[in-house]
Amino acid sequence: LLYKDYQADDQISITFGSIPGPGFTISSSESKKDELFPADVKAQLKNKKNTTYIKCSTTITLVPWMKSILSFTVPDQKSGKVEHQFLHDYVGISTSAGLTENPIVNLSGVVGTKGLSLGTDVSLDTTLRTFSKFNVGLSFTDDGVVTSYNLNNKGDTLSTSYYRSLGRVNDTAFGLDATRTFSTNEHTFTIGTKHQLDEVATVKARVNNVGKATSLLQYEWHPNSVFTLSGEVDTKALNKGVKFGWAVKMMG
């Protein structure tokens, strides 16, 4: 609601089943065989000044509630990672480790019910033998209202978010996000709203504590094919004018 799809520059994202030529962002669709071995291959091809990379991953479903994933990026030799996921009705756990001599080991998990959930996200640097990341979160959900509290950056940052659906017919919603960093005594907040005009058009708007107001119009002319036009203005420096951005996402 507050951050997705907003942007102040141009972006084109195209997905095809095969590569049409250089200069495009290419992403293959996920393929599945008997629901047991889903896999995907993603490649971003750019010309001249830009970098080319290929990302590959494969997933093995051991049982319906457990998966193992192997991924790597070419030509980055240190990007290899193996991940194990466990998902059941009231608990989800994911563990991963880099395929290096001294890997970063990650553990994330959540437990809860339909209305309450508690989760954590931890990373251990095996070289330094210290926690490089430690986050915890608590979330409440009740009749279209979601409230969450997150303690991040090893306890240095406290974030609170609130989401409320105002109408079931046109999908109108309101949300806010507030953060305090204890080490710098810094406070930030963002509030915003969303309204679905009809089946294909949606408008969103937000404003933050530094006075930047942003709005967007999103038009979905085909399933998963979206055109987004957004604009941003600094209310504390109106002489700078309005900054515009657009994005096109096409699925082929």
PDB file of C-alpha atoms in Angstrom:
ATOM      1  CA  LEU A   1       0.000   0.000   0.000  1.00  0.00           C
ATOM      2  CA  LEU A   2       2.692   2.537   0.950  1.00  0.00           C
ATOM      3  CA  TYR A   3       5.729   1.566  -1.106  1.00  0.00           C
ATOM      4  CA  LYS A   4       4.990  -0.859  -3.941  1.00  0.00           C
ATOM      5  CA  ASP A   5       4.843   0.526  -7.527  1.00  0.00           C
ATOM      6  CA  TYR A   6       5.854   4.076  -6.561  1.00  0.00           C
ATOM      7  CA  GLN A   7       8.843   5.316  -8.538  1.00  0.00           C
ATOM      8  CA  ALA A   8      10.314   8.494  -9.952  1.00  0.00           C
ATOM      9  CA  ASP A   9      11.993   7.107 -13.059  1.00  0.00           C
ATOM     10  CA  ASP A  10      11.231   4.854 -16.029  1.00  0.00           C
ATOM     11  CA  GLN A  11      10.992   1.080 -15.880  1.00  0.00           C
ATOM     12  CA  ILE A  12      10.076  -1.607 -18.370  1.00  0.00           C
ATOM     13  CA  SER A  13       9.615  -5.203 -17.314  1.00  0.00           C
ATOM     14  CA  ILE A  14       8.793  -7.825 -19.954  1.00  0.00           C
ATOM     15  CA  THR A  15       8.373 -11.537 -19.414  1.00  0.00           C
ATOM     16  CA  PHE A  16       8.558 -13.947 -22.337  1.00  0.00           C
ATOM     17  CA  GLY A  17       8.858 -17.674 -22.826  1.00  0.00           C
ATOM     18  CA  SER A  18      11.965 -17.106 -24.939  1.00  0.00           C
ATOM     19  CA  ILE A  19      14.542 -14.375 -25.423  1.00  0.00           C
ATOM     20  CA  PRO A  20      13.482 -11.849 -28.132  1.00  0.00           C
ATOM     21  CA  GLY A  21      16.818 -10.026 -28.279  1.00  0.00           C
ATOM     22  CA  PRO A  22      19.337  -7.928 -26.311  1.00  0.00           C
ATOM     23  CA  GLY A  23      18.362  -4.812 -24.410  1.00  0.00           C
ATOM     24  CA  PHE A  24      15.388  -6.304 -22.594  1.00  0.00           C
ATOM     25  CA  THR A  25      14.809  -7.689 -19.130  1.00  0.00           C
ATOM     26  CA  ILE A  26      14.064 -11.386 -19.628  1.00  0.00           C
ATOM     27  CA  SER A  27      12.481 -13.724 -17.099  1.00  0.00           C
ATOM     28  CA  SER A  28      11.318 -17.230 -17.857  1.00  0.00           C
ATOM     29  CA  SER A  29       8.057 -18.456 -16.407  1.00  0.00           C
ATOM     30  CA  GLU A  30       8.192 -21.035 -13.680  1.00  0.00           C
ATOM     31  CA  SER A  31       7.905 -24.565 -15.001  1.00  0.00           C
ATOM     32  CA  LYS A  32       6.565 -27.500 -13.061  1.00  0.00           C
ATOM     33  CA  LYS A  33       6.524 -31.226 -13.606  1.00  0.00           C
ATOM     34  CA  ASP A  34       4.043 -33.179 -11.549  1.00  0.00           C
ATOM     35  CA  GLU A  35       4.198 -30.371  -8.939  1.00  0.00           C
ATOM     36  CA  LEU A  36       7.456 -31.847  -7.656  1.00  0.00           C
ATOM     37  CA  PHE A  37      10.305 -30.019  -9.391  1.00  0.00           C
ATOM     38  CA  PRO A  38       9.425 -26.390 -10.117  1.00  0.00           C
ATOM     39  CA  ALA A  39      12.344 -24.424 -11.543  1.00  0.00           C
ATOM     40  CA  ASP A  40      13.035 -21.049 -13.099  1.00  0.00           C
ATOM     41  CA  VAL A  41      15.799 -19.342 -15.018  1.00  0.00           C
ATOM     42  CA  LYS A  42      16.124 -15.558 -15.118  1.00  0.00           C
ATOM     43  CA  ALA A  43      18.431 -13.534 -17.335  1.00  0.00           C
ATOM     44  CA  GLN A  44      18.867  -9.785 -17.632  1.00  0.00           C
ATOM     45  CA  LEU A  45      20.446  -8.779 -20.925  1.00  0.00           C
ATOM     46  CA  LYS A  46      21.671  -5.200 -21.389  1.00  0.00           C
ATOM     47  CA  ASN A  47      23.834  -3.450 -23.909  1.00  0.00           C
ATOM     48  CA  LYS A  48      27.118  -1.520 -23.783  1.00  0.00           C
ATOM     49  CA  LYS A  49      27.505   0.089 -20.336  1.00  0.00           C
ATOM     50  CA  ASN A  50      25.341  -2.335 -18.421  1.00  0.00           C
ATOM     51  CA  THR A  51      26.103  -5.707 -16.831  1.00  0.00           C
ATOM     52  CA  THR A  52      24.774  -9.074 -17.944  1.00  0.00           C
ATOM     53  CA  TYR A  53      23.826 -11.687 -15.362  1.00  0.00           C
ATOM     54  CA  ILE A  54      21.968 -14.973 -15.210  1.00  0.00           C
ATOM     55  CA  LYS A  55      20.226 -16.309 -12.138  1.00  0.00           C
ATOM     56  CA  CYS A  56      19.284 -19.962 -11.876  1.00  0.00           C
ATOM     57  CA  SER A  57      17.391 -21.829  -9.207  1.00  0.00           C
ATOM     58  CA  THR A  58      15.773 -25.193  -8.762  1.00  0.00           C
ATOM     59  CA  THR A  59      13.354 -26.426  -6.124  1.00  0.00           C
ATOM     60  CA  ILE A  60      12.866 -29.976  -4.917  1.00  0.00           C
ATOM     61  CA  THR A  61       9.652 -30.695  -3.017  1.00  0.00           C
ATOM     62  CA  LEU A  62      10.440 -33.516  -0.628  1.00  0.00           C
ATOM     63  CA  VAL A  63       6.953 -33.670   0.881  1.00  0.00           C
ATOM     64  CA  PRO A  64       4.016 -31.209   0.549  1.00  0.00           C
ATOM     65  CA  TRP A  65       5.256 -29.206   3.553  1.00  0.00           C
ATOM     66  CA  MET A  66       9.027 -29.246   2.921  1.00  0.00           C
ATOM     67  CA  LYS A  67      11.182 -27.869   0.081  1.00  0.00           C
ATOM     68  CA  SER A  68      14.891 -27.603  -0.710  1.00  0.00           C
ATOM     69  CA  ILE A  69      16.151 -24.841  -3.017  1.00  0.00           C
ATOM     70  CA  LEU A  70      19.534 -24.436  -4.716  1.00  0.00           C
ATOM     71  CA  SER A  71      20.296 -21.093  -6.395  1.00  0.00           C
ATOM     72  CA  PHE A  72      23.283 -19.261  -7.905  1.00  0.00           C
ATOM     73  CA  THR A  73      24.049 -16.294 -10.120  1.00  0.00           C
ATOM     74  CA  VAL A  74      26.466 -16.364 -13.054  1.00  0.00           C
ATOM     75  CA  PRO A  75      29.256 -15.156 -13.080  1.00  0.00           C
ATOM     76  CA  ASP A  76      29.264 -14.529  -9.296  1.00  0.00           C
ATOM     77  CA  GLN A  77      30.979 -17.622  -7.905  1.00  0.00           C
ATOM     78  CA  LYS A  78      30.107 -16.718  -4.297  1.00  0.00           C
ATOM     79  CA  SER A  79      26.372 -16.414  -4.934  1.00  0.00           C
ATOM     80  CA  GLY A  80      25.546 -20.093  -4.461  1.00  0.00           C
ATOM     81  CA  LYS A  81      23.031 -20.785  -1.706  1.00  0.00           C
ATOM     82  CA  VAL A  82      21.083 -23.762  -0.422  1.00  0.00           C
ATOM     83  CA  GLU A  83      17.795 -23.259   1.392  1.00  0.00           C
ATOM     84  CA  HIS A  84      15.373 -25.520   3.246  1.00  0.00           C
ATOM     85  CA  GLN A  85      11.747 -24.515   3.852  1.00  0.00           C
ATOM     86  CA  PHE A  86       9.199 -26.026   6.201  1.00  0.00           C
ATOM     87  CA  LEU A  87       5.586 -24.845   5.972  1.00  0.00           C
ATOM     88  CA  HIS A  88       2.651 -26.154   7.986  1.00  0.00           C
ATOM     89  CA  ASP A  89      -0.715 -24.783   9.127  1.00  0.00           C
ATOM     90  CA  TYR A  90       0.568 -22.699  12.039  1.00  0.00           C
ATOM     91  CA  VAL A  91       4.335 -22.538  11.502  1.00  0.00           C
ATOM     92  CA  GLY A  92       6.762 -21.641   8.730  1.00  0.00           C
ATOM     93  CA  ILE A  93      10.564 -21.972   8.936  1.00  0.00           C
ATOM     94  CA  SER A  94      13.262 -21.209   6.396  1.00  0.00           C
ATOM     95  CA  THR A  95      16.986 -21.874   6.779  1.00  0.00           C
ATOM     96  CA  SER A  96      19.691 -21.066   4.246  1.00  0.00           C
ATOM     97  CA  ALA A  97      23.471 -21.015   3.956  1.00  0.00           C
ATOM     98  CA  GLY A  98      25.888 -19.753   1.338  1.00  0.00           C
ATOM     99  CA  LEU A  99      28.012 -22.305  -0.504  1.00  0.00           C
ATOM    100  CA  THR A 100      31.312 -20.791   0.665  1.00  0.00           C
ATOM    101  CA  GLU A 101      34.023 -21.738   3.162  1.00  0.00           C
ATOM    102  CA  ASN A 102      32.632 -19.368   5.829  1.00  0.00           C
ATOM    103  CA  PRO A 103      28.985 -18.898   4.903  1.00  0.00           C
ATOM    104  CA  ILE A 104      26.326 -16.583   6.215  1.00  0.00           C
ATOM    105  CA  VAL A 105      23.654 -18.767   7.854  1.00  0.00           C
ATOM    106  CA  ASN A 106      20.101 -17.424   7.872  1.00  0.00           C
ATOM    107  CA  LEU A 107      17.111 -18.547   9.928  1.00  0.00           C
ATOM    108  CA  SER A 108      13.633 -17.069   9.639  1.00  0.00           C
ATOM    109  CA  GLY A 109      10.384 -18.377  11.026  1.00  0.00           C
ATOM    110  CA  VAL A 110       6.867 -17.497  12.062  1.00  0.00           C
ATOM    111  CA  VAL A 111       4.301 -19.137  14.314  1.00  0.00           C
ATOM    112  CA  GLY A 112       0.738 -18.099  14.928  1.00  0.00           C
ATOM    113  CA  THR A 113      -2.926 -18.322  14.060  1.00  0.00           C
ATOM    114  CA  LYS A 114      -5.286 -16.472  11.751  1.00  0.00           C
ATOM    115  CA  GLY A 115      -5.327 -13.422  14.017  1.00  0.00           C
ATOM    116  CA  LEU A 116      -1.894 -13.432  15.692  1.00  0.00           C
ATOM    117  CA  SER A 117       1.607 -14.225  14.488  1.00  0.00           C
ATOM    118  CA  LEU A 118       5.131 -13.936  15.872  1.00  0.00           C
ATOM    119  CA  GLY A 119       8.254 -14.182  13.750  1.00  0.00           C
ATOM    120  CA  THR A 120      12.013 -13.694  13.676  1.00  0.00           C
ATOM    121  CA  ASP A 121      14.768 -13.249  11.083  1.00  0.00           C
ATOM    122  CA  VAL A 122      18.349 -14.002  12.126  1.00  0.00           C
ATOM    123  CA  SER A 123      21.675 -14.155  10.249  1.00  0.00           C
ATOM    124  CA  LEU A 124      24.906 -15.594  11.672  1.00  0.00           C
ATOM    125  CA  ASP A 125      28.289 -14.638  10.226  1.00  0.00           C
ATOM    126  CA  THR A 126      30.358 -17.780  10.689  1.00  0.00           C
ATOM    127  CA  THR A 127      33.590 -15.890   9.970  1.00  0.00           C
ATOM    128  CA  LEU A 128      33.142 -13.369  12.784  1.00  0.00           C
ATOM    129  CA  ARG A 129      30.930 -15.708  14.833  1.00  0.00           C
ATOM    130  CA  THR A 130      28.469 -12.901  15.478  1.00  0.00           C
ATOM    131  CA  PHE A 131      24.883 -12.131  14.501  1.00  0.00           C
ATOM    132  CA  SER A 132      24.899  -9.861  11.453  1.00  0.00           C
ATOM    133  CA  LYS A 133      21.106  -9.535  11.579  1.00  0.00           C
ATOM    134  CA  PHE A 134      18.489 -10.012  14.270  1.00  0.00           C
ATOM    135  CA  ASN A 135      14.848  -8.954  13.776  1.00  0.00           C
ATOM    136  CA  VAL A 136      11.606  -9.907  15.510  1.00  0.00           C
ATOM    137  CA  GLY A 137       8.006  -9.040  14.685  1.00  0.00           C
ATOM    138  CA  LEU A 138       4.466  -9.343  16.034  1.00  0.00           C
ATOM    139  CA  SER A 139       1.302  -8.981  13.951  1.00  0.00           C
ATOM    140  CA  PHE A 140      -2.429  -8.787  14.754  1.00  0.00           C
ATOM    141  CA  THR A 141      -5.200  -9.279  12.179  1.00  0.00           C
ATOM    142  CA  ASP A 142      -8.914  -8.718  12.772  1.00  0.00           C
ATOM    143  CA  ASP A 143     -11.722  -8.028  10.268  1.00  0.00           C
ATOM    144  CA  GLY A 144      -9.735  -6.124   7.641  1.00  0.00           C
ATOM    145  CA  VAL A 145      -7.362  -4.490  10.136  1.00  0.00           C
ATOM    146  CA  VAL A 146      -3.686  -5.476  10.360  1.00  0.00           C
ATOM    147  CA  THR A 147      -1.349  -4.042  13.000  1.00  0.00           C
ATOM    148  CA  SER A 148       2.297  -5.040  13.286  1.00  0.00           C
ATOM    149  CA  TYR A 149       5.303  -4.217  15.454  1.00  0.00           C
ATOM    150  CA  ASN A 150       8.847  -4.957  14.332  1.00  0.00           C
ATOM    151  CA  LEU A 151      12.113  -4.626  16.231  1.00  0.00           C
ATOM    152  CA  ASN A 152      14.929  -4.575  13.656  1.00  0.00           C
ATOM    153  CA  ASN A 153      18.649  -3.909  13.343  1.00  0.00           C
ATOM    154  CA  LYS A 154      19.502  -5.816  16.531  1.00  0.00           C
ATOM    155  CA  GLY A 155      16.963  -3.838  18.540  1.00  0.00           C
ATOM    156  CA  ASP A 156      17.948  -0.379  17.288  1.00  0.00           C
ATOM    157  CA  THR A 157      14.857   0.262  15.134  1.00  0.00           C
ATOM    158  CA  LEU A 158      11.212  -0.045  16.159  1.00  0.00           C
ATOM    159  CA  SER A 159       8.613   0.022  13.365  1.00  0.00           C
ATOM    160  CA  THR A 160       4.837   0.097  13.684  1.00  0.00           C
ATOM    161  CA  SER A 161       2.457  -0.342  10.768  1.00  0.00           C
ATOM    162  CA  TYR A 162      -1.308  -0.163  10.505  1.00  0.00           C
ATOM    163  CA  TYR A 163      -3.555  -1.229   7.615  1.00  0.00           C
ATOM    164  CA  ARG A 164      -7.315  -0.954   7.377  1.00  0.00           C
ATOM    165  CA  SER A 165      -9.649  -1.924   4.547  1.00  0.00           C
ATOM    166  CA  LEU A 166     -12.389   0.710   4.350  1.00  0.00           C
ATOM    167  CA  GLY A 167     -14.660  -0.924   1.813  1.00  0.00           C
ATOM    168  CA  ARG A 168     -15.186  -4.332   0.300  1.00  0.00           C
ATOM    169  CA  VAL A 169     -16.810  -3.127  -2.949  1.00  0.00           C
ATOM    170  CA  ASN A 170     -14.128  -0.856  -4.448  1.00  0.00           C
ATOM    171  CA  ASP A 171     -11.180  -2.040  -2.348  1.00  0.00           C
ATOM    172  CA  THR A 172     -10.463   1.205  -0.539  1.00  0.00           C
ATOM    173  CA  ALA A 173      -7.729   0.991   2.099  1.00  0.00           C
ATOM    174  CA  PHE A 174      -5.714   3.198   4.440  1.00  0.00           C
ATOM    175  CA  GLY A 175      -2.316   2.576   5.988  1.00  0.00           C
ATOM    176  CA  LEU A 176       0.528   4.127   7.946  1.00  0.00           C
ATOM    177  CA  ASP A 177       4.068   3.186   8.855  1.00  0.00           C
ATOM    178  CA  ALA A 178       6.114   4.797  11.672  1.00  0.00           C
ATOM    179  CA  THR A 179       9.731   4.077  12.587  1.00  0.00           C
ATOM    180  CA  ARG A 180      12.043   5.197  15.381  1.00  0.00           C
ATOM    181  CA  THR A 181      15.792   4.646  15.406  1.00  0.00           C
ATOM    182  CA  PHE A 182      17.069   4.710  18.983  1.00  0.00           C
ATOM    183  CA  SER A 183      20.751   5.320  18.242  1.00  0.00           C
ATOM    184  CA  THR A 184      20.029   8.538  16.309  1.00  0.00           C
ATOM    185  CA  ASN A 185      16.692   9.400  17.932  1.00  0.00           C
ATOM    186  CA  GLU A 186      15.265   9.730  14.416  1.00  0.00           C
ATOM    187  CA  HIS A 187      11.544   9.420  13.684  1.00  0.00           C
ATOM    188  CA  THR A 188       9.972   8.752  10.281  1.00  0.00           C
ATOM    189  CA  PHE A 189       6.409   8.070   9.184  1.00  0.00           C
ATOM    190  CA  THR A 190       4.428   7.560   5.988  1.00  0.00           C
ATOM    191  CA  ILE A 191       0.654   7.540   5.532  1.00  0.00           C
ATOM    192  CA  GLY A 192      -1.256   6.593   2.414  1.00  0.00           C
ATOM    193  CA  THR A 193      -4.464   5.380   0.848  1.00  0.00           C
ATOM    194  CA  LYS A 194      -5.588   3.280  -2.110  1.00  0.00           C
ATOM    195  CA  HIS A 195      -8.832   3.187  -4.064  1.00  0.00           C
ATOM    196  CA  GLN A 196      -9.783   0.842  -6.892  1.00  0.00           C
ATOM    197  CA  LEU A 197     -11.744   2.884  -9.438  1.00  0.00           C
ATOM    198  CA  ASP A 198     -12.974  -0.138 -11.388  1.00  0.00           C
ATOM    199  CA  GLU A 199     -11.809  -3.608 -12.391  1.00  0.00           C
ATOM    200  CA  VAL A 200      -8.705  -2.325 -14.199  1.00  0.00           C
ATOM    201  CA  ALA A 201      -7.783   1.066 -12.675  1.00  0.00           C
ATOM    202  CA  THR A 202      -6.364   1.870  -9.224  1.00  0.00           C
ATOM    203  CA  VAL A 203      -5.181   5.124  -7.648  1.00  0.00           C
ATOM    204  CA  LYS A 204      -2.816   5.438  -4.682  1.00  0.00           C
ATOM    205  CA  ALA A 205      -1.403   8.374  -2.725  1.00  0.00           C
ATOM    206  CA  ARG A 206       1.013   8.813   0.173  1.00  0.00           C
ATOM    207  CA  VAL A 207       2.882  11.511   2.120  1.00  0.00           C
ATOM    208  CA  ASN A 208       5.794  11.226   4.546  1.00  0.00           C
ATOM    209  CA  ASN A 209       7.172  13.276   7.416  1.00  0.00           C
ATOM    210  CA  VAL A 210       9.681  15.148   5.236  1.00  0.00           C
ATOM    211  CA  GLY A 211       6.878  16.566   3.096  1.00  0.00           C
ATOM    212  CA  LYS A 212       7.168  14.432  -0.032  1.00  0.00           C
ATOM    213  CA  ALA A 213       3.735  13.668  -1.498  1.00  0.00           C
ATOM    214  CA  THR A 214       3.380  10.978  -4.158  1.00  0.00           C
ATOM    215  CA  SER A 215       0.461   9.618  -6.151  1.00  0.00           C
ATOM    216  CA  LEU A 216       0.034   7.060  -8.907  1.00  0.00           C
ATOM    217  CA  LEU A 217      -2.481   5.748 -11.394  1.00  0.00           C
ATOM    218  CA  GLN A 218      -2.234   2.082 -12.333  1.00  0.00           C
ATOM    219  CA  TYR A 219      -4.023   0.514 -15.286  1.00  0.00           C
ATOM    220  CA  GLU A 220      -4.106  -3.253 -15.834  1.00  0.00           C
ATOM    221  CA  TRP A 221      -5.129  -3.713 -19.455  1.00  0.00           C
ATOM    222  CA  HIS A 222      -4.412  -7.447 -19.416  1.00  0.00           C
ATOM    223  CA  PRO A 223      -3.898  -9.963 -16.592  1.00  0.00           C
ATOM    224  CA  ASN A 224      -0.453  -9.270 -15.081  1.00  0.00           C
ATOM    225  CA  SER A 225       0.211  -6.547 -17.671  1.00  0.00           C
ATOM    226  CA  VAL A 226       0.235  -3.152 -15.984  1.00  0.00           C
ATOM    227  CA  PHE A 227       0.984   0.475 -16.862  1.00  0.00           C
ATOM    228  CA  THR A 228       1.831   2.762 -13.936  1.00  0.00           C
ATOM    229  CA  LEU A 229       2.173   6.564 -13.981  1.00  0.00           C
ATOM    230  CA  SER A 230       3.352   8.277 -10.792  1.00  0.00           C
ATOM    231  CA  GLY A 231       4.229  11.797  -9.686  1.00  0.00           C
ATOM    232  CA  GLU A 232       6.065  13.182  -6.654  1.00  0.00           C
ATOM    233  CA  VAL A 233       6.254  16.702  -5.239  1.00  0.00           C
ATOM    234  CA  ASP A 234       8.262  18.097  -2.330  1.00  0.00           C
ATOM    235  CA  THR A 235       5.747  20.238  -0.439  1.00  0.00           C
ATOM    236  CA  LYS A 236       8.623  22.019   1.334  1.00  0.00           C
ATOM    237  CA  ALA A 237      10.273  22.990  -1.971  1.00  0.00           C
ATOM    238  CA  LEU A 238       7.497  23.548  -4.490  1.00  0.00           C
ATOM    239  CA  ASN A 239       9.861  25.523  -6.732  1.00  0.00           C
ATOM    240  CA  LYS A 240      11.544  22.247  -7.674  1.00  0.00           C
ATOM    241  CA  GLY A 241       8.423  21.198  -9.551  1.00  0.00           C
ATOM    242  CA  VAL A 242       6.924  17.725  -9.938  1.00  0.00           C
ATOM    243  CA  LYS A 243       8.940  14.588 -10.593  1.00  0.00           C
ATOM    244  CA  PHE A 244       7.236  12.001 -12.813  1.00  0.00           C
ATOM    245  CA  GLY A 245       7.877   8.310 -13.364  1.00  0.00           C
ATOM    246  CA  TRP A 246       6.310   5.489 -15.307  1.00  0.00           C
ATOM    247  CA  ALA A 247       6.563   1.733 -15.519  1.00  0.00           C
ATOM    248  CA  VAL A 248       5.312  -0.914 -17.913  1.00  0.00           C
ATOM    249  CA  LYS A 249       5.092  -4.565 -16.995  1.00  0.00           C
ATOM    250  CA  MET A 250       4.115  -6.979 -19.767  1.00  0.00           C
ATOM    251  CA  MET A 251       3.620 -10.712 -19.556  1.00  0.00           C
ATOM    252  CA  GLY A 252       4.081 -12.648 -22.759  1.00  0.00           C
TER     253      GLY A 252
END
